[in-house]
XYZ file of C-alpha atoms in Angstrom:
606
model
C 219.809 117.471 157.711
C 220.112 113.854 158.506
C 218.928 111.899 155.485
C 215.757 109.858 155.543
C 217.815 106.677 154.881
C 219.736 107.323 158.111
C 216.647 107.454 160.216
C 214.382 104.985 158.472
C 214.400 101.148 157.917
C 218.140 100.330 157.489
C 219.475 96.813 157.306
C 223.046 98.007 157.593
C 222.577 100.273 160.553
C 225.089 98.709 162.820
C 224.418 97.064 166.179
C 220.875 96.565 167.219
C 219.295 98.438 169.988
C 219.140 96.537 173.315
C 217.144 96.890 176.372
C 219.661 98.423 178.880
C 219.718 99.713 182.401
C 217.579 100.250 184.325
C 215.572 97.381 182.567
C 218.387 94.916 181.882
C 217.271 92.865 184.883
C 213.909 92.456 183.411
C 212.949 88.885 184.126
C 209.382 88.866 185.341
C 207.224 85.919 186.441
C 203.744 86.211 185.021
C 201.602 88.356 187.301
C 198.092 89.580 187.059
C 197.343 93.328 187.278
C 193.696 93.285 186.693
C 191.899 96.188 188.079
C 189.235 93.586 189.345
C 191.479 92.221 192.070
C 190.236 92.780 195.558
C 191.851 93.698 198.842
C 195.004 94.773 197.044
C 195.887 91.212 196.269
C 197.388 89.765 193.047
C 197.392 86.306 191.589
C 201.059 86.163 192.361
C 200.428 86.820 196.085
C 197.328 84.580 195.966
C 199.265 81.678 194.631
C 201.870 82.176 197.332
C 199.125 82.295 199.882
C 197.792 79.001 198.599
C 201.020 77.292 198.991
C 201.811 78.928 202.428
C 198.358 78.477 203.913
C 199.605 75.813 206.380
C 201.456 78.632 208.219
C 198.197 80.002 209.390
C 196.603 76.679 210.239
C 194.501 76.494 207.125
C 194.042 73.539 204.936
C 196.846 72.846 202.461
C 196.392 74.042 198.897
C 196.977 70.614 197.541
C 196.081 67.213 199.294
C 199.434 65.700 198.602
C 201.081 68.441 200.661
C 199.083 67.635 203.835
C 201.057 66.130 206.826
C 199.311 62.907 207.857
C 198.682 62.767 211.595
C 200.687 60.255 213.549
C 203.004 59.430 210.538
C 205.892 61.758 211.253
C 208.319 58.876 211.295
C 207.186 57.287 208.053
C 210.098 56.724 205.814
C 210.145 58.732 202.612
C 211.918 58.297 199.309
C 212.339 55.365 196.916
C 211.657 51.812 198.209
C 214.735 49.961 199.494
C 215.870 47.039 197.390
C 215.299 43.548 198.810
C 218.122 42.284 200.931
C 218.858 39.381 198.755
C 218.779 39.761 194.824
C 219.162 36.690 192.678
C 221.363 36.761 189.587
C 219.550 37.897 186.442
C 220.683 38.070 182.960
C 223.116 40.920 182.802
C 224.863 40.061 186.084
C 228.322 38.647 185.910
C 229.551 35.753 188.094
C 230.484 38.125 190.975
C 227.009 39.716 190.837
C 228.021 42.884 189.168
C 225.127 44.486 187.248
C 225.368 45.614 183.583
C 221.768 45.965 182.744
C 221.428 49.720 183.651
C 218.838 49.250 186.276
C 215.794 48.879 183.954
C 213.667 45.960 182.811
C 213.580 44.539 179.319
C 210.388 46.378 178.597
C 211.698 49.681 179.868
C 214.786 49.136 177.660
C 212.688 48.699 174.602
C 210.749 51.886 175.353
C 214.097 53.705 175.743
C 215.336 52.323 172.465
C 212.187 53.457 170.706
C 212.561 57.006 172.174
C 216.154 57.155 171.134
C 215.279 56.189 167.546
C 212.752 59.103 167.436
C 214.670 61.560 169.471
C 215.327 63.854 166.469
C 211.692 64.357 165.795
C 211.445 67.902 167.348
C 214.659 68.905 165.631
C 213.297 67.842 162.225
C 209.914 69.403 162.850
C 208.810 71.400 159.677
C 207.681 75.021 160.244
C 205.152 74.978 157.566
C 201.529 75.731 157.089
C 200.555 72.526 159.086
C 202.698 73.658 162.015
C 201.209 77.090 161.831
C 197.617 75.781 161.941
C 198.406 73.604 164.924
C 200.031 76.579 166.738
C 197.115 78.833 165.792
C 194.632 76.361 167.116
C 196.448 76.019 170.439
C 196.818 79.782 170.590
C 193.164 80.457 170.161
C 192.251 77.737 172.667
C 194.434 79.362 175.266
C 192.833 82.741 174.574
C 189.332 81.363 174.908
C 190.150 79.269 178.022
C 191.614 82.298 179.684
C 188.620 84.481 178.759
C 186.021 81.860 180.092
C 187.886 81.431 183.344
C 188.268 85.162 183.840
C 184.492 85.655 183.160
C 183.511 82.739 185.358
C 185.826 83.542 188.342
C 186.035 87.246 188.063
C 186.530 87.785 191.790
C 188.748 84.801 192.346
C 191.978 85.251 190.313
C 193.644 82.099 191.655
C 191.157 80.198 189.465
C 192.439 81.750 186.191
C 196.006 82.542 186.872
C 197.118 79.198 185.534
C 195.404 79.851 182.227
C 197.191 83.254 182.079
C 200.550 81.486 182.540
C 199.621 79.092 179.659
C 198.645 81.941 177.494
C 201.888 83.802 178.239
C 203.830 80.779 177.263
C 201.958 80.370 174.049
C 202.613 83.983 173.154
C 206.350 83.534 173.737
C 206.272 80.378 171.497
C 205.071 82.374 168.551
C 208.412 84.048 168.418
C 209.500 81.172 166.136
C 207.496 82.999 163.410
C 210.183 85.721 163.113
C 212.381 83.112 161.517
C 209.705 82.067 158.993
C 208.456 85.241 157.220
C 206.879 83.038 154.539
C 204.195 82.312 157.065
C 203.310 85.832 157.885
C 200.598 86.086 155.138
C 198.900 82.913 156.344
C 199.169 84.032 159.964
C 197.315 87.201 158.977
C 194.715 85.321 156.868
C 193.893 82.912 159.721
C 193.015 85.773 161.935
C 195.653 84.980 164.439
C 197.340 88.319 164.087
C 194.040 90.024 165.030
C 193.775 87.951 168.057
C 197.309 88.684 169.018
C 197.004 92.448 168.683
C 193.685 92.175 170.478
C 195.487 90.957 173.527
C 197.078 94.310 173.941
C 193.771 95.168 175.626
C 194.069 92.289 178.094
C 193.383 93.273 181.668
C 196.688 91.651 182.804
C 199.414 94.152 181.630
C 201.936 91.368 181.726
C 200.081 89.636 178.857
C 199.977 92.909 177.024
C 203.714 93.513 177.449
C 204.491 89.959 176.245
C 202.482 90.793 173.113
C 204.504 93.966 172.636
C 207.746 92.049 172.917
C 206.639 89.501 170.414
C 205.406 92.181 167.938
C 208.703 93.985 168.221
C 210.490 90.769 167.361
C 208.257 89.955 164.400
C 208.730 93.420 162.914
C 212.452 93.823 163.750
C 214.974 94.441 160.903
C 216.657 91.203 161.779
C 213.456 89.044 161.214
C 213.811 86.641 158.395
C 211.357 88.463 156.077
C 211.151 90.009 152.718
C 209.890 93.632 152.268
C 206.457 92.347 151.082
C 206.153 89.901 153.986
C 207.048 92.630 156.415
C 204.459 95.048 154.854
C 201.776 92.395 155.027
C 202.151 91.849 158.734
C 202.653 95.508 159.606
C 199.722 96.595 157.510
C 197.487 94.050 159.167
C 198.669 95.186 162.584
C 197.888 98.781 161.914
C 194.360 97.846 160.594
C 193.699 96.069 163.862
C 194.069 99.305 165.691
C 197.653 98.685 166.871
C 198.456 102.428 167.482
C 195.467 102.959 169.639
C 196.170 99.916 171.684
C 199.769 100.809 172.186
C 198.798 104.290 173.182
C 196.365 102.810 175.779
C 199.054 100.709 177.184
C 201.401 103.600 177.537
C 198.744 105.412 179.601
C 198.314 102.564 181.973
C 201.920 101.475 182.473
C 203.795 102.801 185.435
C 207.598 103.094 184.843
C 208.223 103.020 188.538
C 207.593 99.256 188.222
C 210.381 97.381 186.537
C 208.233 95.202 184.243
C 206.141 98.276 183.172
C 209.257 100.159 182.358
C 210.357 97.295 180.177
C 206.897 97.283 178.648
C 207.223 100.928 177.631
C 210.521 100.098 176.057
C 208.976 97.231 173.992
C 206.126 99.594 172.838
C 208.622 102.093 171.712
C 210.509 99.398 169.921
C 207.331 98.376 168.097
C 206.712 101.984 167.021
C 210.412 102.404 165.805
C 209.963 99.209 163.657
C 206.647 100.144 161.990
C 207.783 103.752 161.312
C 210.452 102.375 159.032
C 207.413 102.193 156.582
C 206.751 105.843 155.655
C 202.964 105.185 155.289
C 202.783 104.488 158.962
C 204.203 107.844 160.056
C 200.976 109.606 159.273
C 198.957 106.909 161.132
C 201.062 107.230 164.287
C 201.232 111.076 164.079
C 197.518 111.351 163.777
C 197.033 109.729 167.200
C 196.884 112.657 169.443
C 197.202 110.580 172.593
C 200.387 109.003 171.219
C 201.853 112.424 170.366
C 200.979 113.884 173.720
C 202.463 110.991 175.559
C 205.704 111.277 173.678
C 205.970 115.028 174.458
C 205.229 114.511 178.078
C 207.728 111.570 178.266
C 210.686 113.620 176.997
C 209.871 116.278 179.598
C 209.748 113.760 182.552
C 213.190 113.399 184.131
C 214.549 110.044 185.220
C 215.901 110.761 188.646
C 218.063 107.635 188.919
C 219.596 107.817 185.408
C 222.855 109.531 184.443
C 222.024 113.192 183.421
C 218.373 112.419 184.373
C 217.922 110.791 180.965
C 216.960 107.175 181.015
C 216.662 104.888 178.051
C 212.951 105.378 177.575
C 213.074 109.071 177.725
C 215.839 109.111 175.025
C 213.760 106.535 173.038
C 210.729 108.694 173.066
C 212.776 111.682 171.781
C 214.093 109.381 168.964
C 210.595 108.329 167.987
C 209.528 112.027 167.777
C 212.503 112.865 165.561
C 211.449 109.966 163.186
C 207.829 111.241 163.088
C 208.890 114.800 162.244
C 211.710 113.930 159.725
C 209.620 113.957 156.585
C 206.023 114.412 157.509
C 204.798 118.024 157.320
C 201.447 117.255 158.941
C 203.171 115.791 161.975
C 205.282 118.859 162.314
C 202.188 121.100 162.320
C 200.509 118.722 164.853
C 203.466 118.902 167.191
C 203.672 122.740 166.895
C 199.962 122.946 167.750
C 200.774 120.949 170.914
C 203.395 123.553 172.003
C 206.161 121.111 170.831
C 208.479 123.871 169.672
C 208.473 125.579 173.266
C 209.094 122.053 174.777
C 212.026 121.310 172.472
C 213.611 124.862 173.234
C 213.029 124.518 177.008
C 214.778 121.156 177.124
C 217.643 122.253 174.816
C 218.295 125.398 176.889
C 219.996 123.202 179.384
C 222.808 122.738 176.810
C 223.534 126.430 176.232
C 226.806 126.243 178.135
C 227.312 122.671 179.065
C 227.597 119.336 177.111
C 225.919 116.082 177.983
C 228.185 113.279 179.101
C 229.913 111.632 176.167
C 228.415 108.400 174.720
C 225.497 108.551 177.118
C 221.679 108.410 176.685
C 221.653 112.070 177.491
C 223.911 112.866 174.544
C 221.728 110.942 172.154
C 218.667 112.552 173.799
C 220.028 116.039 173.030
C 220.877 115.144 169.436
C 217.326 113.893 168.961
C 215.924 117.137 170.332
C 217.946 119.169 167.992
C 216.838 117.003 165.162
C 213.109 117.514 166.187
C 213.588 121.295 166.417
C 215.410 121.494 163.087
C 212.595 119.558 161.344
C 209.692 121.405 162.838
C 210.945 125.043 162.292
C 210.750 124.506 158.571
C 207.013 124.952 158.781
C 205.369 128.393 159.029
C 203.430 128.000 162.200
C 206.328 126.324 164.017
C 208.617 129.019 162.601
C 206.391 131.702 164.164
C 206.516 129.825 167.437
C 210.318 129.709 167.180
C 210.626 133.383 166.759
C 208.051 134.152 169.546
C 209.819 131.778 171.937
C 213.119 133.595 171.297
C 214.541 130.542 169.579
C 216.846 132.735 167.406
C 218.449 134.284 170.544
C 218.767 130.828 172.173
C 220.742 129.630 169.067
C 223.037 132.517 169.011
C 223.872 131.988 172.702
C 224.730 128.380 171.805
C 226.886 129.554 168.808
C 228.885 131.969 171.081
C 229.184 129.735 174.228
C 228.170 126.213 173.417
C 230.417 123.317 172.486
C 228.409 120.254 171.345
C 225.380 122.549 170.863
C 227.175 124.915 168.460
C 226.940 122.866 165.342
C 223.459 121.737 166.179
C 222.182 125.247 166.811
C 223.688 126.462 163.457
C 221.770 123.721 161.679
C 218.498 124.752 163.428
C 219.119 128.241 162.217
C 219.818 127.149 158.706
C 216.538 125.221 158.556
C 214.526 127.951 160.116
C 215.954 130.587 157.681
C 214.942 128.488 154.649
C 211.502 127.445 155.913
C 208.048 128.845 155.926
C 208.773 131.737 158.225
C 212.224 132.538 156.721
C 211.669 136.236 156.435
C 210.826 136.820 160.139
C 213.622 134.554 161.260
C 216.210 136.348 159.070
C 215.085 139.657 160.334
C 215.212 138.525 163.941
C 218.821 137.176 163.420
C 220.084 140.597 162.323
C 218.139 142.461 165.114
C 219.624 139.977 167.720
C 223.123 140.978 166.633
C 223.658 137.689 164.926
C 225.593 139.069 161.973
C 228.793 139.391 163.894
C 228.504 135.799 165.106
C 227.744 134.382 161.693
C 230.376 136.304 159.711
C 232.956 135.694 162.470
C 232.481 131.926 162.067
C 232.749 132.338 158.287
C 236.124 133.893 158.573
C 237.261 131.123 160.810
C 235.731 128.445 158.623
C 239.151 127.072 157.629
C 239.367 125.741 161.184
C 235.726 124.485 161.074
C 234.326 121.059 160.069
C 232.634 120.937 156.721
C 229.066 120.547 158.021
C 229.300 123.833 159.957
C 230.656 125.610 156.800
C 227.763 124.336 154.744
C 225.211 125.592 157.200
C 226.930 128.953 157.332
C 226.733 129.081 153.606
C 223.004 128.378 153.758
C 222.344 131.025 156.292
C 224.173 133.689 154.284
C 222.209 132.680 151.191
C 218.924 132.935 153.104
C 219.743 136.427 154.414
C 220.318 137.720 150.876
C 217.192 136.022 149.572
C 214.733 136.749 152.398
C 215.634 140.063 153.911
C 213.327 142.752 152.477
C 214.864 145.064 149.885
C 215.856 148.460 151.281
C 215.246 147.400 154.963
C 217.695 148.254 157.644
C 218.352 144.588 158.269
C 219.394 144.040 154.511
C 221.549 147.171 154.490
C 223.441 145.986 157.562
C 223.984 142.530 155.991
C 225.351 144.049 152.691
C 227.653 146.261 154.714
C 229.077 143.204 156.437
C 229.998 141.700 153.125
C 231.804 144.714 151.743
C 233.649 145.812 154.952
C 237.425 145.384 155.305
C 238.126 145.372 151.493
C 235.521 142.602 150.821
C 237.374 140.075 152.992
C 234.110 138.042 153.346
C 233.694 137.809 149.567
C 237.364 136.697 149.274
C 236.753 134.031 151.773
C 233.650 132.829 149.793
C 235.705 132.719 146.616
C 238.240 130.532 148.374
C 235.541 128.153 149.629
C 234.121 128.022 146.053
C 237.589 127.056 144.766
C 237.728 124.241 147.372
C 234.287 122.820 146.607
C 234.848 123.094 142.855
C 238.037 121.088 143.037
C 236.405 118.370 145.216
C 233.376 118.215 142.800
C 235.659 118.078 139.809
C 237.375 115.047 141.027
C 234.034 113.304 141.381
C 232.835 114.470 138.011
C 236.000 113.027 136.396
C 235.381 109.681 138.069
C 231.708 109.666 136.878
C 232.885 110.551 133.284
C 235.243 107.595 133.325
C 232.463 105.254 134.461
C 230.070 106.652 131.891
C 232.309 105.976 128.986
C 232.142 102.110 129.770
C 228.378 101.946 130.189
C 225.372 101.577 127.819
C 222.819 104.216 127.646
C 220.360 102.169 129.751
C 223.000 101.632 132.442
C 223.911 105.294 132.375
C 220.174 106.088 133.089
C 220.050 103.541 135.848
C 223.019 105.131 137.721
C 221.778 108.772 137.335
C 220.462 108.975 140.826
C 223.609 107.403 142.428
C 225.739 109.883 140.540
C 223.727 112.818 141.686
C 224.067 111.557 145.254
C 227.927 111.500 144.868
C 227.903 115.038 143.414
C 225.844 116.207 146.350
C 228.092 114.454 148.850
C 231.048 116.180 147.140
C 229.389 119.596 147.873
C 227.357 120.472 144.799
C 224.653 122.114 146.879
C 227.001 124.237 148.851
C 228.876 125.195 145.607
C 225.625 126.490 144.038
C 224.730 128.268 147.201
C 228.031 130.143 147.149
C 227.550 130.998 143.564
C 224.133 132.278 144.470
C 225.623 134.569 147.213
C 228.164 135.918 144.845
C 225.438 136.543 142.136
C 223.454 138.526 144.765
C 226.419 140.582 145.635
C 227.088 141.386 141.953
C 223.497 142.534 141.756
C 223.667 144.604 144.874
C 226.964 146.389 144.818
C 229.290 147.677 141.931
C 232.330 147.365 144.096
C 231.517 143.756 144.846
C 230.795 143.131 141.207
C 234.353 144.308 140.183
C 235.976 142.456 143.033
C 234.169 139.179 142.195
C 234.902 139.427 138.562
C 238.636 139.714 139.231
C 238.681 136.911 141.823
C 236.955 134.428 139.626
C 239.776 134.672 137.018
C 239.569 134.711 133.256
C 235.948 133.522 132.867
C 234.881 136.095 135.482
C 231.162 136.406 135.733
C 230.582 133.823 133.126
C 231.123 131.283 135.861
C 228.080 132.626 137.784
C 226.031 132.784 134.557
C 226.601 129.248 133.771
C 225.872 128.191 137.372
C 222.593 130.104 137.375
C 221.551 128.553 134.040
C 222.339 125.071 135.312
C 220.276 125.534 138.412
C 217.339 126.792 136.265
C 217.555 123.819 133.882
C 217.654 121.457 136.844
C 214.323 122.512 138.240
C 211.380 120.240 137.827
C 208.206 121.287 135.912
C 204.916 121.459 137.852
C 206.592 123.329 140.760
C 205.297 124.398 144.075
C 204.878 128.065 144.989
C 208.280 127.935 146.680
C 209.849 126.550 143.612
C 208.365 129.097 141.338
C 209.600 131.844 143.589
C 213.154 130.288 143.431
C 212.876 130.260 139.532
C 211.963 133.883 139.463
C 214.821 134.735 141.699
C 217.393 132.837 139.451
C 215.938 134.488 136.291
C 216.264 137.981 137.974
C 219.913 137.311 139.085
C 220.811 135.944 135.661
C 219.784 139.268 134.098
C 222.093 141.177 136.599
C 225.090 138.880 135.993
C 224.761 139.127 132.221
C 224.880 142.927 132.122
């Protein structure tokens, strides 16, 4: 399964996501979309009407635009110079002018401006600047609110204040370069005012706020972790998630600016979800979760593969929400999310999405969502009821891109809360032939597939009920054809052991040169390197071999010979290491694992 670090707040995650087609042309003049406009008009059209009113014989919008009667022939433009100009200081003997066309007083003004021209460049972005900016921002908000209330039915009277407010919001983007001011920005109450504008009647104002919030919380903003948490924590406390959800409900993606607005909202969500505490807050918002589910189902007719950027982005947000949060998985399962994921993924049973497209990433995110959610009991039940096992087996037999992803889904489902039912269904659906067939061809298979195959086989032996027809059929597969599957597993064990031994030797060399405190500090890093080298898969293979030793005498003798001089002692040491590595204060699942290891250890020792 994709690691949490791969999905969450990464500063080394490569190129930054950008707003792409069909929203790359997003360049919108400020418009007003208040529901209070009458006669289908908008401030944008009203402003145009004001300027164009002469066409209908009405009075001009501004007096200076009126044409004066009887003065059609009046000359326009700058006043002509006098016909004769006397020489002034600055003219040469032939009358050529060197003075620049300005008076002495004007030259003094220009000189003064030149001397102070670097004032803006040297402006300090400190607390004083922030206070000035905050005051202007609050004034713009108040002025717009007053004019909206006073001229509710006449948008032309407040559209100017709306444009000023929009410009002020955009000016706050400078804050992203000064994370040291985030705390003060929050304390001054400005952040609350900013987030509150998400409820503005003009959706263009709300969209501008979303774009700003995305910039302030972006991984590229000049902030420390604490500064980022201060800002995001305050945003969440000011009902950010509810307000974002409300905006998603009122935006229409048929409109270009609204489509861009949806993108910016999803961008904000992605940014705040890099803080794990916020995953529960977002997931607990039913409206948000429902919108995300509905959005991934909505096709984008004009996009390649009918998957546009926002549809793909919604799937990615769901994958993040489900990655580590069990409550979110249960919530999405209650909303029929499992059926939704399987229905959408069924399109890839026999075909692959276009390479390097939004659709390909969309499919990847759907597989991530399904693999995460089926680990929980209720979702696992829905997976079996919806014939998810059968769908994955079809993908294993006929799919291309989907093959590896379907195998991962099965692996997660067969080690989750409904593992027994999933394991039994796999055998009943004639999945043994497919799984064991892939095992025997695993020398041609990429490593990730081999590891999922090993996980599935370990789950079959652990969860299939003793004496059941499904278990007997599985054991028969292991021993058929002179134990060829066991031979293949021993070969795989040898490969993983050799890879892990090289890493262990490297770690030992490093350990010899370090103090005890340094060794302790590097313990987690070394464990990660062992896992990358295949420690987990090696232990799973040794578990499978231990199960076969316990289940079949012929397999016991074969395994003992294949493992060489140490024979079953190898399995004994592995089981003891796994027992010693378990943490105290375990969950029910961990206690069950401990009991299994102890029982297998007794069988191997005999």
